[in-house]
Structures are given as C-alpha cells and as structure tokens.
Amino acid sequence: MDAGGTSDPFATARWGSLECKTEVVYETTSPIWEETFVFNLGTSTSDVIEEDVNLCLYDYDLALNDFLGFCRVDLRGKRLSQSGDWSKEPRWYNVGALPADHEEKSGFDWGRLKDRLMFWEGERTYTGRVKMACWVGSRTDLEMRAAEHPRAWRVAEASRS
C-alpha cells in the first residue's frame, strides 16, 4: 500500500503457459478493470479442462511491485461441451495469501513471482474479493474479438509422442 493509503493495483491472469496483464488503476483500493482476456484452447481433443486460472494482484511501483494477493479459479474437470459449466455472469472469488500448495505442481509458478518482485517480503495479510467470469466462446462473440490475447510466460514443454 502506498503512503496515502491507496494502491496502484494491476492483475495477471495465467492459464497454462499463457499470461495476460490488466492495466494499472492508480490510487485506489477498489479497482475496476472491465477487461476481457482470451485463452485459446488450441486443438486439444479433450473435452475436459485440466488447468485452473491463477490471478495474482500487485501494487505497481516504479522500483518493484508489491504482491497484494492470489486467487485461483477452479476450472479443472469442467467440460467444454457442458454449457451449464460456463456463464458470462461474473461471480465473486476470495483473494488471499498464496495457497499452501503454491510450491507443488499446481500451475502456480513461485519462482516467477519472486523474480517479478525482486525479493520476497514474506507473507501478506491482504484479503479481498474479485469478480470475474469464465466462459467458453467463439470468434463470433464480440467480447472475444475485442479481448486481449495472452503472451507466453514459460516455454511449453515439447510433447513426447
């Protein structure tokens, strides 16, 4: 938190090896981003989602960013073909400290967080909520056409087939 009791928050959303970043909202503790990110599912033949979306919140600073919180959107097991699994209606998710399993193979890259912060200051006690929606769309959806597309944040492992 900055000296005036506010932050300059931004968020990163990660799914698999892809990451999108919101704009920074300056001098607030209640940011509203109204941004849409598209994560292309590729040509997978599987109907079942196997990874979660991880959201990390930061306070932007010129020297280094402060970690504000973490949120995991559980998508594992959802089926692309089941419309009941998806909704454009946003819902609230709790934001808190890093999860206890952040060092396991849970899709969360602890090393990248440390690199981004330059040094780790220890556990944070910030809490809050974020409101977002996850749904399966197509190129005909206006939201999809206007959305930001992610960039790779880690090299995807080559398949061993």
mmCIF file of C-alpha atoms in Angstrom:
data_model
loop_
_atom_site.group_PDB
_atom_site.id
_atom_site.type_symbol
_atom_site.label_atom_id
_atom_site.label_comp_id
_atom_site.label_asym_id
_atom_site.label_seq_id
_atom_site.Cartn_x
_atom_site.Cartn_y
_atom_site.Cartn_z
ATOM 1 C CA MET A 1 0.000 0.000 0.000
ATOM 2 C CA ASP A 2 1.240 3.450 -0.845
ATOM 3 C CA ALA A 3 1.769 6.267 1.658
ATOM 4 C CA GLY A 4 -1.693 7.764 1.036
ATOM 5 C CA GLY A 5 -3.474 4.519 1.984
ATOM 6 C CA THR A 6 -4.140 3.546 -1.614
ATOM 7 C CA SER A 7 -2.518 1.222 -4.137
ATOM 8 C CA ASP A 8 -1.872 1.219 -7.854
ATOM 9 C CA PRO A 9 -3.230 -2.287 -8.487
ATOM 10 C CA PHE A 10 -2.929 -4.479 -11.537
ATOM 11 C CA ALA A 11 -3.521 -8.190 -12.018
ATOM 12 C CA THR A 12 -2.072 -11.007 -14.047
ATOM 13 C CA ALA A 13 -4.225 -13.915 -15.171
ATOM 14 C CA ARG A 14 -2.444 -17.158 -16.050
ATOM 15 C CA TRP A 15 -3.773 -20.283 -17.672
ATOM 16 C CA GLY A 16 -1.274 -22.952 -18.616
ATOM 17 C CA SER A 17 1.737 -21.294 -20.190
ATOM 18 C CA LEU A 18 -0.167 -18.120 -21.103
ATOM 19 C CA GLU A 19 -0.480 -14.850 -19.193
ATOM 20 C CA CYS A 20 -2.445 -11.605 -19.581
ATOM 21 C CA LYS A 21 -1.994 -8.419 -17.572
ATOM 22 C CA THR A 22 -4.548 -5.740 -16.756
ATOM 23 C CA GLU A 23 -3.922 -2.024 -16.928
ATOM 24 C CA VAL A 24 -2.750 -0.324 -13.728
ATOM 25 C CA VAL A 25 -5.516 1.560 -11.890
ATOM 26 C CA TYR A 26 -3.831 4.346 -9.972
ATOM 27 C CA GLU A 27 -4.535 5.493 -6.388
ATOM 28 C CA THR A 28 -7.344 3.160 -5.385
ATOM 29 C CA THR A 29 -8.158 0.211 -3.173
ATOM 30 C CA SER A 30 -11.179 -0.776 -5.298
ATOM 31 C CA PRO A 31 -10.010 -1.132 -8.903
ATOM 32 C CA ILE A 32 -12.415 -1.806 -11.760
ATOM 33 C CA TRP A 33 -10.751 -3.213 -14.856
ATOM 34 C CA GLU A 34 -13.600 -4.285 -17.168
ATOM 35 C CA GLU A 35 -11.094 -6.229 -19.297
ATOM 36 C CA THR A 36 -11.558 -9.490 -21.180
ATOM 37 C CA PHE A 37 -8.780 -11.990 -21.853
ATOM 38 C CA VAL A 38 -8.938 -14.835 -24.349
ATOM 39 C CA PHE A 39 -7.067 -18.055 -23.668
ATOM 40 C CA ASN A 40 -7.115 -20.171 -26.811
ATOM 41 C CA LEU A 41 -7.801 -23.808 -26.033
ATOM 42 C CA GLY A 42 -5.871 -24.865 -29.112
ATOM 43 C CA THR A 43 -6.571 -28.068 -30.968
ATOM 44 C CA SER A 44 -6.879 -30.326 -27.965
ATOM 45 C CA THR A 45 -9.251 -33.225 -28.474
ATOM 46 C CA SER A 46 -10.021 -33.389 -24.755
ATOM 47 C CA ASP A 47 -13.371 -32.019 -23.646
ATOM 48 C CA VAL A 48 -12.172 -31.638 -20.051
ATOM 49 C CA ILE A 49 -10.255 -28.604 -18.759
ATOM 50 C CA GLU A 50 -7.131 -29.694 -16.886
ATOM 51 C CA GLU A 51 -5.769 -26.392 -15.533
ATOM 52 C CA ASP A 52 -7.028 -23.572 -13.330
ATOM 53 C CA VAL A 53 -6.805 -19.839 -13.958
ATOM 54 C CA ASN A 54 -4.466 -18.182 -11.442
ATOM 55 C CA LEU A 55 -4.902 -14.498 -10.697
ATOM 56 C CA CYS A 56 -2.144 -12.537 -8.931
ATOM 57 C CA LEU A 57 -2.730 -8.988 -7.744
ATOM 58 C CA TYR A 58 0.096 -6.474 -7.424
ATOM 59 C CA ASP A 59 0.635 -2.879 -6.347
ATOM 60 C CA TYR A 60 2.574 -1.181 -9.145
ATOM 61 C CA ASP A 61 5.657 0.738 -8.054
ATOM 62 C CA LEU A 62 8.487 2.207 -10.120
ATOM 63 C CA ALA A 63 11.212 0.240 -8.356
ATOM 64 C CA LEU A 64 9.413 -3.062 -7.757
ATOM 65 C CA ASN A 65 5.868 -4.269 -7.424
ATOM 66 C CA ASP A 66 4.314 -5.358 -4.135
ATOM 67 C CA PHE A 67 2.377 -8.620 -4.059
ATOM 68 C CA LEU A 68 -1.211 -7.988 -2.891
ATOM 69 C CA GLY A 69 -2.951 -11.313 -3.230
ATOM 70 C CA PHE A 70 -3.728 -14.507 -5.078
ATOM 71 C CA CYS A 71 -6.890 -16.130 -6.378
ATOM 72 C CA ARG A 72 -7.350 -19.492 -8.079
ATOM 73 C CA VAL A 73 -10.368 -20.015 -10.323
ATOM 74 C CA ASP A 74 -11.057 -23.736 -10.281
ATOM 75 C CA LEU A 75 -11.699 -24.918 -13.836
ATOM 76 C CA ARG A 76 -10.346 -28.455 -13.530
ATOM 77 C CA GLY A 77 -12.878 -31.036 -14.563
ATOM 78 C CA LYS A 78 -15.198 -28.621 -16.336
ATOM 79 C CA ARG A 79 -16.335 -29.800 -19.752
ATOM 80 C CA LEU A 80 -16.200 -27.576 -22.815
ATOM 81 C CA SER A 81 -19.361 -29.177 -24.157
ATOM 82 C CA GLN A 82 -21.379 -28.616 -20.977
ATOM 83 C CA SER A 83 -22.918 -25.155 -21.225
ATOM 84 C CA GLY A 84 -24.007 -25.436 -17.578
ATOM 85 C CA ASP A 85 -20.327 -25.334 -16.536
ATOM 86 C CA TRP A 86 -19.883 -21.832 -18.011
ATOM 87 C CA SER A 87 -21.522 -18.464 -17.534
ATOM 88 C CA LYS A 88 -20.806 -14.908 -18.644
ATOM 89 C CA GLU A 89 -22.355 -13.834 -15.358
ATOM 90 C CA PRO A 90 -19.449 -12.796 -13.098
ATOM 91 C CA ARG A 91 -19.105 -14.296 -9.640
ATOM 92 C CA TRP A 92 -17.038 -13.342 -6.620
ATOM 93 C CA TYR A 93 -13.782 -15.092 -5.719
ATOM 94 C CA ASN A 94 -11.856 -14.586 -2.483
ATOM 95 C CA VAL A 95 -8.359 -13.138 -2.665
ATOM 96 C CA GLY A 96 -5.836 -14.045 -0.039
ATOM 97 C CA ALA A 97 -2.259 -15.020 0.587
ATOM 98 C CA LEU A 98 -0.517 -17.614 -1.527
ATOM 99 C CA PRO A 99 -2.126 -21.050 -1.199
ATOM 100 C CA ALA A 100 -0.418 -23.673 0.901
ATOM 101 C CA ASP A 101 0.311 -25.772 -2.201
ATOM 102 C CA HIS A 102 1.943 -22.947 -4.177
ATOM 103 C CA GLU A 103 5.246 -24.820 -4.429
ATOM 104 C CA GLU A 104 3.689 -28.036 -5.708
ATOM 105 C CA LYS A 105 2.831 -28.669 -9.335
ATOM 106 C CA SER A 106 -0.382 -26.698 -9.059
ATOM 107 C CA GLY A 107 0.080 -24.374 -12.005
ATOM 108 C CA PHE A 108 1.417 -21.606 -9.785
ATOM 109 C CA ASP A 109 4.956 -20.526 -10.604
ATOM 110 C CA TRP A 110 6.534 -19.460 -7.318
ATOM 111 C CA GLY A 111 9.867 -18.660 -8.983
ATOM 112 C CA ARG A 112 8.246 -16.230 -11.418
ATOM 113 C CA LEU A 113 6.534 -14.387 -8.563
ATOM 114 C CA LYS A 114 9.856 -13.993 -6.741
ATOM 115 C CA ASP A 115 11.559 -12.816 -9.940
ATOM 116 C CA ARG A 116 8.879 -10.232 -10.565
ATOM 117 C CA LEU A 117 9.168 -8.853 -7.036
ATOM 118 C CA MET A 118 12.995 -8.989 -6.975
ATOM 119 C CA PHE A 119 12.878 -10.111 -3.371
ATOM 120 C CA TRP A 120 10.214 -11.707 -1.195
ATOM 121 C CA GLU A 121 8.974 -9.753 1.805
ATOM 122 C CA GLY A 122 7.166 -12.660 3.466
ATOM 123 C CA GLU A 123 3.501 -13.494 3.862
ATOM 124 C CA ARG A 124 0.959 -10.761 3.224
ATOM 125 C CA THR A 125 -2.311 -10.407 5.093
ATOM 126 C CA TYR A 126 -4.287 -8.591 2.400
ATOM 127 C CA THR A 127 -7.672 -10.026 1.669
ATOM 128 C CA GLY A 128 -10.477 -9.041 -0.602
ATOM 129 C CA ARG A 129 -12.594 -10.267 -3.452
ATOM 130 C CA VAL A 130 -12.526 -10.100 -7.222
ATOM 131 C CA LYS A 131 -15.459 -10.504 -9.522
ATOM 132 C CA MET A 132 -14.926 -12.307 -12.812
ATOM 133 C CA ALA A 133 -16.473 -14.717 -15.259
ATOM 134 C CA CYS A 134 -15.003 -17.639 -17.203
ATOM 135 C CA TRP A 135 -16.804 -18.970 -20.231
ATOM 136 C CA VAL A 136 -16.246 -20.775 -23.500
ATOM 137 C CA GLY A 137 -16.871 -18.566 -26.502
ATOM 138 C CA SER A 138 -16.209 -18.405 -30.195
ATOM 139 C CA ARG A 139 -14.864 -15.892 -32.686
ATOM 140 C CA THR A 140 -18.387 -14.581 -33.206
ATOM 141 C CA ASP A 141 -18.595 -13.283 -29.623
ATOM 142 C CA LEU A 142 -17.994 -9.528 -29.501
ATOM 143 C CA GLU A 143 -16.127 -9.924 -26.193
ATOM 144 C CA MET A 144 -13.726 -12.386 -27.804
ATOM 145 C CA ARG A 145 -12.947 -10.152 -30.770
ATOM 146 C CA ALA A 146 -12.175 -7.124 -28.556
ATOM 147 C CA ALA A 147 -10.218 -9.042 -25.918
ATOM 148 C CA GLU A 148 -6.513 -9.030 -25.184
ATOM 149 C CA HIS A 149 -4.732 -12.201 -26.197
ATOM 150 C CA PRO A 150 -2.118 -13.601 -23.828
ATOM 151 C CA ARG A 151 1.600 -13.992 -24.274
ATOM 152 C CA ALA A 152 3.653 -17.000 -23.213
ATOM 153 C CA TRP A 153 5.277 -16.641 -19.796
ATOM 154 C CA ARG A 154 7.022 -20.002 -19.831
ATOM 155 C CA VAL A 155 8.176 -22.265 -22.576
ATOM 156 C CA ALA A 156 5.718 -25.074 -23.083
ATOM 157 C CA GLU A 157 7.305 -28.500 -22.859
ATOM 158 C CA ALA A 158 7.549 -30.381 -26.126
ATOM 159 C CA SER A 159 5.269 -33.386 -26.367
ATOM 160 C CA ARG A 160 6.954 -36.741 -26.098
ATOM 161 C CA SER A 161 4.892 -38.530 -28.721
#
